[in-house]
Tab-separated table of C-alpha atoms in Angstrom:
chain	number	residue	atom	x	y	z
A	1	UNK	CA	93.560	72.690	-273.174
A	2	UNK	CA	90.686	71.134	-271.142
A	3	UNK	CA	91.464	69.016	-268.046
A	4	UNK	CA	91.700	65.500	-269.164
A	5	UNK	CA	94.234	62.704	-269.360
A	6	UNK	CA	97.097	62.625	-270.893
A	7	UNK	CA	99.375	59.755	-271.977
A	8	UNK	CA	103.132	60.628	-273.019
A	9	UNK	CA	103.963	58.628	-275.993
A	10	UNK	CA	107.575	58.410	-275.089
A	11	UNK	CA	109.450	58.422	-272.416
A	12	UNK	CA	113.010	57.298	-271.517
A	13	UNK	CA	113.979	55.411	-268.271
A	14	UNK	CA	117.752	56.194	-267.320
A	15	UNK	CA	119.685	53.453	-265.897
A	16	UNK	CA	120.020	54.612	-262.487
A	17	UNK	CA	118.476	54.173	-259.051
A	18	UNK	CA	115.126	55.819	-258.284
A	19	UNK	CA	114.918	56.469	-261.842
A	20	UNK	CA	111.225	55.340	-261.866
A	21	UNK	CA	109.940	57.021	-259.166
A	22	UNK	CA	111.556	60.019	-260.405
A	23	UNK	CA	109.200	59.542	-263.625
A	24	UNK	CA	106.547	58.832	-261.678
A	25	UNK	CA	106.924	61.952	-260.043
A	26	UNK	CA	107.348	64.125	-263.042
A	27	UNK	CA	104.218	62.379	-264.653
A	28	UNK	CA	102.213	63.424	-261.077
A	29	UNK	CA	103.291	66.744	-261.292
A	30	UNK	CA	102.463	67.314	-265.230
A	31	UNK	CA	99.125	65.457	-264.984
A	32	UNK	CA	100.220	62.900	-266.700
A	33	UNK	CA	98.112	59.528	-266.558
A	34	UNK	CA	100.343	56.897	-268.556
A	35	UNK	CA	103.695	57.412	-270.304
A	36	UNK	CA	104.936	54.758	-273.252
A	37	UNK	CA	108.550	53.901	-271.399
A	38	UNK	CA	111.634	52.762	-273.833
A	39	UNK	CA	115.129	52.470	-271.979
A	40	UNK	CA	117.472	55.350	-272.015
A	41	UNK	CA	121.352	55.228	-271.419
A	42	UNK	CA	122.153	52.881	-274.115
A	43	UNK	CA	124.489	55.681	-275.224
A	44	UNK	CA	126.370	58.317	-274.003
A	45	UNK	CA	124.839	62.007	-274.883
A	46	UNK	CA	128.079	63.569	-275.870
A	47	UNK	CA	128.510	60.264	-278.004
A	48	UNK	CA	125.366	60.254	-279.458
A	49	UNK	CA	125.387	64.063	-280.359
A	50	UNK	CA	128.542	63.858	-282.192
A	51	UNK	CA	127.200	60.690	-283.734
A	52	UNK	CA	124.149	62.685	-285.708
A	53	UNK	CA	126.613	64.465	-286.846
A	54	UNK	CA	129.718	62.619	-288.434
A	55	UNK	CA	128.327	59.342	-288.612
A	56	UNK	CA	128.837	55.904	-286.471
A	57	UNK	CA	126.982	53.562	-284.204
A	58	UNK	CA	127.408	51.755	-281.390
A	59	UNK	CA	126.322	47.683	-280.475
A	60	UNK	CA	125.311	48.199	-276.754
A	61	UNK	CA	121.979	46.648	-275.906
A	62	UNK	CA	119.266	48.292	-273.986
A	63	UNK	CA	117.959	47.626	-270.557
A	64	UNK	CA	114.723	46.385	-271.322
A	65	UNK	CA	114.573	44.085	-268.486
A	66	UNK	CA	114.893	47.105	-266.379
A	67	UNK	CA	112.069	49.058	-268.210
A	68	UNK	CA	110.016	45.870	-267.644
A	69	UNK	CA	110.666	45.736	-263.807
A	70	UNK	CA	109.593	49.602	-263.623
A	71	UNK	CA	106.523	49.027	-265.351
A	72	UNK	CA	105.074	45.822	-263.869
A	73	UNK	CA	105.249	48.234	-259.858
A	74	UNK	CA	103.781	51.332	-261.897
A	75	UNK	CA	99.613	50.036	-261.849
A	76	UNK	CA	99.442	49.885	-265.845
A	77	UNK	CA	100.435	53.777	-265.884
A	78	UNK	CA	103.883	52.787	-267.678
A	79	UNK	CA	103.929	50.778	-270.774
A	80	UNK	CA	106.934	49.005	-271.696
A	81	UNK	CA	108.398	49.355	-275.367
A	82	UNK	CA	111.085	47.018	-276.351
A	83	UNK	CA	114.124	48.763	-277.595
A	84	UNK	CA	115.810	46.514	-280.260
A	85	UNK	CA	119.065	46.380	-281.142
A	86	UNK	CA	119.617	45.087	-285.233
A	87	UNK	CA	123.668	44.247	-284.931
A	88	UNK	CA	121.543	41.196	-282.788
A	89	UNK	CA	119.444	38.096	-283.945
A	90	UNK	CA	115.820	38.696	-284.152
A	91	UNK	CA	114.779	35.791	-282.298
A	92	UNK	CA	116.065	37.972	-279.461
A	93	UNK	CA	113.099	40.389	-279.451
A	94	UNK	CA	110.825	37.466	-280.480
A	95	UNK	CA	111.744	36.002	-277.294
A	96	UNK	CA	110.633	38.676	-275.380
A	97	UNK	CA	108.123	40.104	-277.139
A	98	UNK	CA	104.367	39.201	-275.682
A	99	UNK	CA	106.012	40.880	-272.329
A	100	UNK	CA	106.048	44.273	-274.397
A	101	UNK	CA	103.515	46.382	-276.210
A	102	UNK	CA	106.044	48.075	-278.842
A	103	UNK	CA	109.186	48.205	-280.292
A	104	UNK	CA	111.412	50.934	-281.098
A	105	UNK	CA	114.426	51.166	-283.998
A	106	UNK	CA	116.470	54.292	-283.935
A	107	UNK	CA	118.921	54.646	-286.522
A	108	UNK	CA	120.787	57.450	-284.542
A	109	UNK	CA	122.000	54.701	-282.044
A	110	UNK	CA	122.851	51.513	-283.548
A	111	UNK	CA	123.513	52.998	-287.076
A	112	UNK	CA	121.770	50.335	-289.204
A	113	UNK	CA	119.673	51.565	-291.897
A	114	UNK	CA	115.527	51.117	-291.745
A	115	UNK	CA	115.749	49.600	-295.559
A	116	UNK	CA	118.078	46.885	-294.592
A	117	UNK	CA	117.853	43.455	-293.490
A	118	UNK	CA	118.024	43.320	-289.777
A	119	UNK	CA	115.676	45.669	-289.615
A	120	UNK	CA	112.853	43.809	-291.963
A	121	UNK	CA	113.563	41.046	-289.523
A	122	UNK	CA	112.396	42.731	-286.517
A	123	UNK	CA	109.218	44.239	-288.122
A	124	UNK	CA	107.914	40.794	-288.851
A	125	UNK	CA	108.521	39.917	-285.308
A	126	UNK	CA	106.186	43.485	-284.648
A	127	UNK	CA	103.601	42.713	-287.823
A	128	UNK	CA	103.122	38.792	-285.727
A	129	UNK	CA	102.500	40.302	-282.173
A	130	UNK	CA	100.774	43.524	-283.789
A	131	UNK	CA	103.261	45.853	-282.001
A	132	UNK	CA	102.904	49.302	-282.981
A	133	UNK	CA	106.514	50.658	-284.008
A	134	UNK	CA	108.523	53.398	-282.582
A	135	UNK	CA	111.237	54.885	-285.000
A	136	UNK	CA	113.927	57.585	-285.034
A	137	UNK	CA	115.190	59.020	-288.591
A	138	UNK	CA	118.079	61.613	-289.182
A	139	UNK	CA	119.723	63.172	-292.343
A	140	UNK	CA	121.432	59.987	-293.534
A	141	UNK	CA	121.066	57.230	-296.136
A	142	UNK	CA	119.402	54.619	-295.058
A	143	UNK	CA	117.952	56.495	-292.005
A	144	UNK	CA	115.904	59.515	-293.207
A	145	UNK	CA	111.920	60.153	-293.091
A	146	UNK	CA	111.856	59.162	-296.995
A	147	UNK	CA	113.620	55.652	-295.972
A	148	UNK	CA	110.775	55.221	-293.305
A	149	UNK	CA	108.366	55.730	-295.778
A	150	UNK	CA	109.938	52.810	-298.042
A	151	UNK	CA	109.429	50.655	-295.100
A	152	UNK	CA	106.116	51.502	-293.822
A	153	UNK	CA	104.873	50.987	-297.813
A	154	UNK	CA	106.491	46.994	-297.422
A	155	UNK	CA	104.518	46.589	-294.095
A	156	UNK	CA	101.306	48.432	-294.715
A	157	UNK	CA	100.028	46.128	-291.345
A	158	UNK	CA	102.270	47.993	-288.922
A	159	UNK	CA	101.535	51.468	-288.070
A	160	UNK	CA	104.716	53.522	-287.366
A	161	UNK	CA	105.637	56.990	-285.302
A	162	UNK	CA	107.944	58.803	-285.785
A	163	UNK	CA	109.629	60.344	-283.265
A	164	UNK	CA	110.831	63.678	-282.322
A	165	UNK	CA	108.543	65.808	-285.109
A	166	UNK	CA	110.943	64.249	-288.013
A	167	UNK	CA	114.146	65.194	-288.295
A	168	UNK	CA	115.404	68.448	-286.868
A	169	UNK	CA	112.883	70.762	-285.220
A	170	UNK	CA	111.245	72.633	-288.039
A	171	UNK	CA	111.285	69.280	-290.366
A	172	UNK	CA	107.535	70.071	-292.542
A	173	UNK	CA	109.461	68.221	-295.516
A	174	UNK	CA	108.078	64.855	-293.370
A	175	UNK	CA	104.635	66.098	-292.922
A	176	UNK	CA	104.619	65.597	-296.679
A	177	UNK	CA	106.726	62.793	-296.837
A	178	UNK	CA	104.182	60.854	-294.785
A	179	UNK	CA	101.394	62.776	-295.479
A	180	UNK	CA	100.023	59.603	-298.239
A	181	UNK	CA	100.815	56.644	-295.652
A	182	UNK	CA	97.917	56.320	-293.033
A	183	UNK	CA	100.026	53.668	-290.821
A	184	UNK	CA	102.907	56.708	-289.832
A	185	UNK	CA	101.853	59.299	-287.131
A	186	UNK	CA	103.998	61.575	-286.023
A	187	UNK	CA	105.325	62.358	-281.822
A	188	UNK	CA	105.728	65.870	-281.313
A	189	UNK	CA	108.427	65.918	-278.977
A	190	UNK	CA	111.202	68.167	-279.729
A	191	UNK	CA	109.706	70.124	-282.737
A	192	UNK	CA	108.907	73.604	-283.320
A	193	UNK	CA	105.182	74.794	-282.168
A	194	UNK	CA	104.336	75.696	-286.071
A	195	UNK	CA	104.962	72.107	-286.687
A	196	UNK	CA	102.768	70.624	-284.080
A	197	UNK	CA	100.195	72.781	-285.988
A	198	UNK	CA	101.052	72.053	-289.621
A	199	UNK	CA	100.713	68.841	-288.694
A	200	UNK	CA	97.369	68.827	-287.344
A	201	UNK	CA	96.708	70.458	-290.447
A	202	UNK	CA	98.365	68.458	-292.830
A	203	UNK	CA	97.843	64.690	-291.054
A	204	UNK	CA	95.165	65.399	-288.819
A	205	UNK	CA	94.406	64.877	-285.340
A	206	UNK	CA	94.178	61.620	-285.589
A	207	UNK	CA	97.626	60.995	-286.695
A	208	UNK	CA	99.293	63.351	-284.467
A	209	UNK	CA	100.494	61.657	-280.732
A	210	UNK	CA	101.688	63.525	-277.721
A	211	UNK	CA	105.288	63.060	-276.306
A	212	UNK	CA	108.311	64.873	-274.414
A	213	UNK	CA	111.389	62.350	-274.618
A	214	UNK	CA	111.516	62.953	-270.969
A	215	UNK	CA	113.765	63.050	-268.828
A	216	UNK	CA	115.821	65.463	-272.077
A	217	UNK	CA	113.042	67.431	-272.257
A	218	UNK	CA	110.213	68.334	-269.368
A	219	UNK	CA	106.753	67.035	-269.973
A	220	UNK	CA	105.799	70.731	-269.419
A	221	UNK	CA	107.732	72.293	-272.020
A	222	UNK	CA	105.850	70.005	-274.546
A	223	UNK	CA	102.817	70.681	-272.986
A	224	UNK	CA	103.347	74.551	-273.067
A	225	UNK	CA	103.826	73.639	-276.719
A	226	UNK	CA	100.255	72.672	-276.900
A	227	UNK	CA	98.913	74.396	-274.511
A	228	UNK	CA	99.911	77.772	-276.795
A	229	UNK	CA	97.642	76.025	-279.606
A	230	UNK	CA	94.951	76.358	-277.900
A	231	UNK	CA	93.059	73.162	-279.460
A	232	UNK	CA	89.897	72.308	-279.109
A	233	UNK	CA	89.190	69.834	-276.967
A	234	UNK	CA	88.373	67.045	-278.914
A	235	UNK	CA	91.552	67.555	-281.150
A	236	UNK	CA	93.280	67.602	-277.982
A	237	UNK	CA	92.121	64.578	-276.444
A	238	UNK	CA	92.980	62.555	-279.969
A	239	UNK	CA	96.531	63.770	-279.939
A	240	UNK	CA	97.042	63.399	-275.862
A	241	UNK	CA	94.512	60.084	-275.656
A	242	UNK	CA	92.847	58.796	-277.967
A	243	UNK	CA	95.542	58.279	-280.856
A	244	UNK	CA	98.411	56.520	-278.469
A	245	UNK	CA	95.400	54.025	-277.445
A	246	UNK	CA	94.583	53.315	-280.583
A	247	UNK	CA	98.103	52.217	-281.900
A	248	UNK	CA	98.432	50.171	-278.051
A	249	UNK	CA	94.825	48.074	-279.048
A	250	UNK	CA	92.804	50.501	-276.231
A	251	UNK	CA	90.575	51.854	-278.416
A	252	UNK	CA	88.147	51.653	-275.443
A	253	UNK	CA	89.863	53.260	-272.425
């Protein structure tokens, strides 16, 4: 991969002291030059894990005020993403949303499915302030990649990512689940190498963003991912660069 920048389409910011200079850090020492930042800790990890796999939710909010704070002392290299929470009144995000450049839903967490109400709420809070939207599908009704595509079909004026490669790490059933709807891309975090590359093949470059879920996974273990691709460099600089300005409105930077 040539030398160039590199934003990380999602990060996490753990609720704990020093936690953003500790990204910072991470970010300085993988060459990253911006990171997309959604808040972290809004459930336990032994919680959540057992969650994917027998079912529940919880109703905890995020700390988005604290992502905010980080962001506004990080010089524009951390964008803030609004982590929503659909057990609670969309006016809520509406509220707060010109102070954030995204918004992310994630099934896994609060449990609520992408088809139903709460969640058709929030995206017409993201369709008025143009937010590009952040989801997270797993293997349950109401939640999968199949379910995302139902939604991105009723709001053809959002553009969606899905996160984490799909579902699972070796998920090509989404590459052709989204394959047909130009407003989903697809964040490579967490996925198998062969589908970072079917999906450069399948979607294109320019539908394919960078990402490591950081601080679960290392910036440089997704980067290895790529780096083992050997791209060229302009289909590296539209999955690292160009693609996450694009959905932010940066078209130019």
């Amino acid at each position: 991969m040539s030398a160039q920048p590199v934003l990380d389409f999602h990060v996490r910011l753990a609720p704990r002291p020093g936690a953003g200079e500790r990204l910072l850090a991470a970010m300085d020492d993988c060459r990253l030059a911006r990171a997309v930042v959604c808040a972290g800790g809004t459930i336990d990890l032994d919680r959540l894990s057992r969650q994917l796999v027998e079912g529940g939710h919880v109703e905890t909010d995020a700390d988005n005020d604290a992502v905010l704070e980080v962001c506004a002392g990080s010089g524009g290299r951390l964008v803030p993403f609004f982590f929503a929470n659909p057990h609670r009144p969309p006016e809520i995000y509406r509220a707060r949303a010109a102070e954030f450049r995204g918004l992310e839903i994630s099934p896994a967490v609060h449990g609520v499915g992408l088809t139903d109400a709460p969640v058709s709420e929030l995206l017409d809070v993201a369709a008025e302030f143009g937010h590009p939207v952040y989801v997270v599908c797993l293997d349950r009704p109401g939640a999968g990649v199949a379910d995302l595509v139902t939604l991105a079909r009723r709001f053809r004026q959002v553009s969606f990512v899905l996160g984490h490669s799909g579902i699972g790490n070796i998920d090509f059933y989404a590459l052709t689940l989204i394959r047909d709807e130009p407003n989903i891309l697809l964040e490579t975090s967490g996925g198998y190498t062969c589908v970072a590359e079917a999906a450069l093949s399948r979607l294109g470059a320019g539908r394919v963003v960078f990402g490591s879920e950081y601080p679960l996974q290392h910036p440089a273990v997704e980067l290895a991912k790529f780096g083992a691709l050997d791209l060229p460099p302009e289909k590296w600089r539209q999955v690292a660069w160009d693609n996450a300005h694009r959905l932010l409105g940066e078209e130019e930077q």
